[in-house]
Amino acid sequence: MPELPEVETIARGLATDLAEASISGVRLLESGSLSTGTGALGHDEFLAELPGARILRVRRRAKVLFMDLATAKRPLLHLAFHLRMTGRLTVEPAQTEPRPHTRIVFDLADGRHLFFADVRKFGSCRAMPLEGLPHWAFWATLGPEPLEINAEQFAGLFKGRRGGIKALLLNQKFIAGIGNIYADESLFRAGIRPDAAADRVSRARLMRLHQELVEVLNEAIAANGSSISDYVNARGDAGAFQNDFRVYGRAGQPCRNCQTLLAKRTVAGRTTVFCHKCQR
């Protein structure tokens, strides 16, 4: 699943490519790809309201990509794309036909198209009026952004919290946007075992973890994210940060710091790689 750096990379690319763009039409090729849960527009409203909408802003919150629109009916409508395992958003030239697995096509006024494709159909698009956002349980319970809080605030999140530290990092209600890759990489850099009890990690080490987490997230963003299998950015290019992984996906290989063979076990329900010597 794309994590914070991948979704941020896509958002930045789309923000450039879709600046001042307008939507002339929408083709819903797979009805199940439009989520119509509490507070969201239904299929008919979606198809009726999107044509003529202006794209005001493209941004990210947690692992979700948002497009803020102004429509004839309302000054602000949010399109929320949850890419999950295989979702992709790419801007395509005029006359480009939908490819296999293209689920929604947004035709742009200048002739280009925005394709939402999803091989495994786990991803979704949701159109949320401003008044509907508070009723979206996922949105209402998201934790803070790791790049928007300081080390003191980050360390304070753990006060009185039991359980494993990696489990908390993966909990989107605790802190938003972190997944398996960047949890493993930041814990390694901070020298903290992924199965460590959170309430036994000192405040100083938690502040160090925040420093390493911010660093690894920013490095990944600069490298256009990590491409393990399906991820590409808004222009169809793969990321490169996977070339710099220190632990993720490297079980049984030598630690880049001490040459100890990296261990693998299941932590917080996820395959986890770490170094017995460097992480304590």
Short mmCIF file of C-alpha atoms in Angstrom, two decimals:
data_model
loop_
_atom_site.label_atom_id
_atom_site.label_comp_id
_atom_site.label_asym_id
_atom_site.label_seq_id
_atom_site.Cartn_x
_atom_site.Cartn_y
_atom_site.Cartn_z
CA MET A 1 0.00 0.00 0.00
CA PRO A 2 1.37 3.45 -0.84
CA GLU A 3 2.42 5.21 2.35
CA LEU A 4 2.89 8.89 3.15
CA PRO A 5 5.88 9.51 0.81
CA GLU A 6 4.23 7.83 -2.17
CA VAL A 7 0.91 9.64 -1.79
CA GLU A 8 2.74 12.94 -1.16
CA THR A 9 4.75 12.41 -4.34
CA ILE A 10 1.60 11.74 -6.37
CA ALA A 11 -0.13 14.78 -4.85
CA ARG A 12 2.77 17.09 -5.68
CA GLY A 13 2.91 15.84 -9.25
CA LEU A 14 -0.81 16.23 -9.77
CA ALA A 15 -0.78 19.68 -8.16
CA THR A 16 1.61 20.79 -10.92
CA ASP A 17 -0.05 18.93 -13.79
CA LEU A 18 -3.60 19.92 -12.83
CA ALA A 19 -3.00 23.56 -11.92
CA GLU A 20 -5.96 25.66 -13.14
CA ALA A 21 -7.52 22.59 -14.77
CA SER A 22 -11.26 21.97 -15.05
CA ILE A 23 -13.22 18.74 -15.38
CA SER A 24 -15.41 18.56 -18.47
CA GLY A 25 -16.84 15.11 -17.89
CA VAL A 26 -16.64 11.93 -15.83
CA ARG A 27 -16.87 8.30 -16.87
CA LEU A 28 -17.51 5.82 -14.09
CA LEU A 29 -16.31 2.56 -15.63
CA GLU A 30 -16.47 0.56 -12.40
CA SER A 31 -19.30 1.59 -10.09
CA GLY A 32 -17.73 -0.16 -7.10
CA SER A 33 -14.72 2.18 -7.26
CA LEU A 34 -16.90 5.08 -6.10
CA SER A 35 -17.52 4.92 -2.37
CA THR A 36 -20.93 6.27 -1.43
CA GLY A 37 -20.76 5.87 2.34
CA THR A 38 -22.05 8.25 5.00
CA GLY A 39 -21.66 11.89 3.97
CA ALA A 40 -20.49 11.13 0.40
CA LEU A 41 -22.23 11.90 -2.89
CA GLY A 42 -24.13 9.04 -4.52
CA HIS A 43 -23.41 7.80 -8.04
CA ASP A 44 -25.98 10.03 -9.74
CA GLU A 45 -24.91 13.15 -7.80
CA PHE A 46 -21.26 12.41 -8.59
CA LEU A 47 -21.87 12.12 -12.32
CA ALA A 48 -24.08 15.21 -12.39
CA GLU A 49 -21.95 17.54 -10.25
CA LEU A 50 -18.39 16.90 -11.41
CA PRO A 51 -18.66 18.22 -15.01
CA GLY A 52 -17.63 21.87 -14.98
CA ALA A 53 -15.78 21.62 -11.66
CA ARG A 54 -12.54 23.56 -11.22
CA ILE A 55 -9.60 21.91 -9.47
CA LEU A 56 -8.52 24.27 -6.70
CA ARG A 57 -5.89 22.21 -4.92
CA VAL A 58 -4.35 18.73 -4.73
CA ARG A 59 -3.02 17.61 -1.35
CA ARG A 60 -2.48 14.65 0.95
CA ARG A 61 -3.80 13.70 4.38
CA ALA A 62 -2.42 10.47 5.87
CA LYS A 63 -2.35 7.95 2.99
CA VAL A 64 -5.28 9.60 1.19
CA LEU A 65 -4.99 11.95 -1.79
CA PHE A 66 -7.43 14.86 -1.85
CA MET A 67 -8.54 17.03 -4.75
CA ASP A 68 -10.43 20.15 -3.68
CA LEU A 69 -12.96 21.24 -6.29
CA ALA A 70 -15.31 24.16 -6.85
CA THR A 71 -18.52 23.08 -8.58
CA ALA A 72 -21.54 24.99 -9.84
CA LYS A 73 -23.48 23.72 -6.82
CA ARG A 74 -20.99 24.30 -4.02
CA PRO A 75 -17.74 26.25 -3.46
CA LEU A 76 -15.88 23.24 -2.07
CA LEU A 77 -16.16 19.54 -2.80
CA HIS A 78 -13.44 17.09 -1.77
CA LEU A 79 -12.48 14.10 -3.93
CA ALA A 80 -10.70 11.61 -1.67
CA PHE A 81 -8.72 8.81 -3.34
CA HIS A 82 -7.65 5.86 -1.21
CA LEU A 83 -5.16 4.01 -3.42
CA ARG A 84 -4.67 0.99 -1.15
CA MET A 85 -2.72 -1.83 -2.85
CA THR A 86 -2.77 -1.09 -6.59
CA GLY A 87 -4.56 2.23 -7.12
CA ARG A 88 -2.98 4.69 -9.56
CA LEU A 89 -3.75 8.27 -10.60
CA THR A 90 -2.11 9.41 -13.82
CA VAL A 91 -2.61 12.34 -16.19
CA GLU A 92 -2.90 11.14 -19.79
CA PRO A 93 -2.66 13.02 -23.11
CA ALA A 94 -5.70 13.84 -25.22
CA GLN A 95 -7.14 10.92 -27.20
CA THR A 96 -5.74 8.34 -24.76
CA GLU A 97 -8.20 5.49 -24.40
CA PRO A 98 -8.89 3.89 -21.00
CA ARG A 99 -6.64 0.92 -20.37
CA PRO A 100 -7.54 -2.35 -18.67
CA HIS A 101 -8.21 -1.75 -14.98
CA THR A 102 -9.08 1.93 -15.50
CA ARG A 103 -12.01 2.49 -13.12
CA ILE A 104 -12.82 6.20 -13.40
CA VAL A 105 -11.92 8.70 -16.13
CA PHE A 106 -11.99 12.43 -15.46
CA ASP A 107 -11.98 14.24 -18.81
CA LEU A 108 -10.29 17.63 -18.55
CA ALA A 109 -11.36 20.76 -20.40
CA ASP A 110 -8.01 21.00 -22.21
CA GLY A 111 -8.47 17.52 -23.70
CA ARG A 112 -6.30 15.56 -21.28
CA HIS A 113 -7.61 12.87 -18.95
CA LEU A 114 -7.05 11.88 -15.34
CA PHE A 115 -7.24 8.10 -15.00
CA PHE A 116 -7.95 6.32 -11.74
CA ALA A 117 -6.84 2.71 -12.31
CA ASP A 118 -6.87 -0.14 -9.83
CA VAL A 119 -5.97 -3.73 -10.71
CA ARG A 120 -7.27 -5.35 -7.52
CA LYS A 121 -10.24 -3.00 -6.94
CA PHE A 122 -9.33 -2.32 -3.30
CA GLY A 123 -8.94 1.42 -3.87
CA SER A 124 -11.75 3.94 -3.97
CA CYS A 125 -12.79 7.48 -4.79
CA ARG A 126 -15.17 9.36 -2.51
CA ALA A 127 -16.77 12.76 -3.20
CA MET A 128 -17.27 14.56 0.10
CA PRO A 129 -19.05 17.90 0.59
CA LEU A 130 -17.52 20.03 3.33
CA GLU A 131 -20.39 19.23 5.67
CA GLY A 132 -19.94 15.50 5.04
CA LEU A 133 -16.32 15.21 6.19
CA PRO A 134 -17.07 15.08 9.95
CA HIS A 135 -19.35 12.10 9.30
CA TRP A 136 -16.58 10.09 7.62
CA ALA A 137 -15.33 7.93 10.50
CA PHE A 138 -11.93 7.35 8.90
CA TRP A 139 -11.29 11.09 8.54
CA ALA A 140 -12.62 11.99 11.98
CA THR A 141 -10.28 9.61 13.79
CA LEU A 142 -6.98 10.26 11.96
CA GLY A 143 -3.97 11.01 14.12
CA PRO A 144 -1.53 13.90 13.61
CA GLU A 145 0.81 14.18 10.63
CA PRO A 146 4.40 13.16 11.51
CA LEU A 147 5.84 15.98 9.37
CA GLU A 148 3.67 18.59 11.09
CA ILE A 149 4.46 17.92 14.76
CA ASN A 150 7.73 18.49 16.58
CA ALA A 151 9.76 15.98 18.57
CA GLU A 152 8.26 17.03 21.91
CA GLN A 153 4.73 16.61 20.60
CA PHE A 154 5.63 13.27 19.04
CA ALA A 155 7.09 11.94 22.28
CA GLY A 156 4.02 13.16 24.14
CA LEU A 157 1.79 10.93 22.01
CA PHE A 158 3.28 7.88 23.71
CA LYS A 159 2.62 9.01 27.27
CA GLY A 160 0.59 6.36 29.06
CA ARG A 161 0.32 4.22 25.91
CA ARG A 162 0.91 0.50 26.26
CA GLY A 163 1.64 -1.96 23.51
CA GLY A 164 4.44 -2.35 21.00
CA ILE A 165 6.02 0.72 19.49
CA LYS A 166 5.69 -0.49 15.91
CA ALA A 167 2.00 -1.25 16.41
CA LEU A 168 1.46 2.36 17.48
CA LEU A 169 3.37 3.72 14.49
CA LEU A 170 1.13 1.69 12.17
CA ASN A 171 -2.06 2.82 13.94
CA GLN A 172 -3.54 5.60 11.78
CA LYS A 173 -5.56 6.85 14.74
CA PHE A 174 -2.32 7.35 16.67
CA ILE A 175 -0.24 8.96 13.91
CA ALA A 176 -1.17 9.23 10.25
CA GLY A 177 0.55 8.04 7.10
CA ILE A 178 3.14 5.56 8.35
CA GLY A 179 3.09 1.99 7.05
CA ASN A 180 5.33 -1.05 7.25
CA ILE A 181 8.22 0.27 5.18
CA TYR A 182 8.80 3.53 7.01
CA ALA A 183 8.09 2.09 10.45
CA ASP A 184 10.86 -0.48 9.97
CA GLU A 185 13.29 2.00 8.42
CA SER A 186 12.83 4.69 11.08
CA LEU A 187 12.99 2.23 14.00
CA PHE A 188 16.24 0.85 12.63
CA ARG A 189 17.79 4.29 12.28
CA ALA A 190 16.69 5.16 15.82
CA GLY A 191 18.12 1.89 17.21
CA ILE A 192 14.77 0.76 18.68
CA ARG A 193 13.47 -2.79 18.41
CA PRO A 194 10.10 -2.92 16.64
CA ASP A 195 8.67 -5.14 19.39
CA ALA A 196 9.78 -2.82 22.21
CA ALA A 197 7.09 -1.86 24.70
CA ALA A 198 6.25 1.78 23.98
CA ASP A 199 5.99 2.72 27.64
CA ARG A 200 9.55 1.52 28.25
CA VAL A 201 11.17 3.66 25.56
CA SER A 202 12.67 6.81 27.06
CA ARG A 203 11.51 10.27 26.03
CA ALA A 204 14.96 11.00 24.60
CA ARG A 205 14.81 7.89 22.39
CA LEU A 206 11.28 8.79 21.26
CA MET A 207 12.50 12.22 20.25
CA ARG A 208 15.35 10.57 18.34
CA LEU A 209 12.77 8.33 16.64
CA HIS A 210 10.85 11.40 15.49
CA GLN A 211 14.04 12.88 14.05
CA GLU A 212 14.79 9.68 12.12
CA LEU A 213 11.18 9.27 11.01
CA VAL A 214 11.07 12.79 9.58
CA GLU A 215 14.42 12.24 7.87
CA VAL A 216 13.43 8.95 6.26
CA LEU A 217 10.06 10.31 5.10
CA ASN A 218 11.69 13.36 3.52
CA GLU A 219 14.37 11.23 1.87
CA ALA A 220 11.68 8.97 0.42
CA ILE A 221 9.68 11.94 -0.88
CA ALA A 222 12.82 13.32 -2.53
CA ALA A 223 13.31 9.91 -4.21
CA ASN A 224 9.68 9.87 -5.48
CA GLY A 225 8.75 7.15 -3.00
CA SER A 226 9.43 3.42 -2.94
CA SER A 227 8.36 1.10 -5.77
CA ILE A 228 8.00 -2.48 -4.53
CA SER A 229 5.53 -3.74 -7.12
CA ASP A 230 2.77 -1.45 -8.42
CA TYR A 231 3.48 2.09 -7.26
CA VAL A 232 4.16 4.82 -9.84
CA ASN A 233 3.83 8.58 -9.51
CA ALA A 234 1.37 10.81 -11.37
CA ARG A 235 3.51 10.68 -14.52
CA GLY A 236 3.87 6.91 -14.48
CA ASP A 237 7.44 6.88 -13.13
CA ALA A 238 8.60 4.45 -10.44
CA GLY A 239 10.12 5.59 -7.16
CA ALA A 240 13.75 4.98 -6.18
CA PHE A 241 13.88 4.93 -2.38
CA GLN A 242 13.76 1.11 -2.34
CA ASN A 243 17.40 1.25 -3.44
CA ASP A 244 18.26 2.79 -0.07
CA PHE A 245 16.35 0.43 2.24
CA ARG A 246 18.47 -0.47 5.25
CA VAL A 247 16.22 -3.22 6.64
CA TYR A 248 12.88 -3.50 4.85
CA GLY A 249 12.86 -6.54 2.57
CA ARG A 250 16.46 -7.43 3.51
CA ALA A 251 15.90 -10.30 5.97
CA GLY A 252 18.92 -12.64 6.08
CA GLN A 253 21.23 -10.07 4.54
CA PRO A 254 24.04 -8.32 6.45
CA CYS A 255 23.16 -5.21 8.43
CA ARG A 256 24.61 -2.18 6.66
CA ASN A 257 25.94 -0.94 10.02
CA CYS A 258 27.38 -4.00 11.78
CA GLN A 259 27.17 -6.90 9.27
CA THR A 260 24.95 -8.99 11.59
CA LEU A 261 22.40 -10.94 9.56
CA LEU A 262 19.07 -9.15 9.71
CA ALA A 263 16.24 -10.98 11.45
CA LYS A 264 12.61 -11.33 10.37
CA ARG A 265 9.53 -11.89 12.48
CA THR A 266 5.89 -10.89 12.60
CA VAL A 267 5.28 -7.77 14.67
CA ALA A 268 1.88 -6.03 14.87
CA GLY A 269 0.64 -8.50 12.26
CA ARG A 270 3.22 -7.40 9.70
CA THR A 271 6.44 -8.95 8.44
CA THR A 272 9.20 -7.03 10.18
CA VAL A 273 12.94 -6.89 9.58
CA PHE A 274 15.41 -5.61 12.16
CA CYS A 275 18.94 -5.97 13.53
CA HIS A 276 19.41 -7.75 16.86
CA LYS A 277 22.64 -5.87 17.51
CA CYS A 278 21.79 -2.31 16.38
CA GLN A 279 18.24 -2.23 17.74
CA ARG A 280 17.64 -2.63 21.46
#
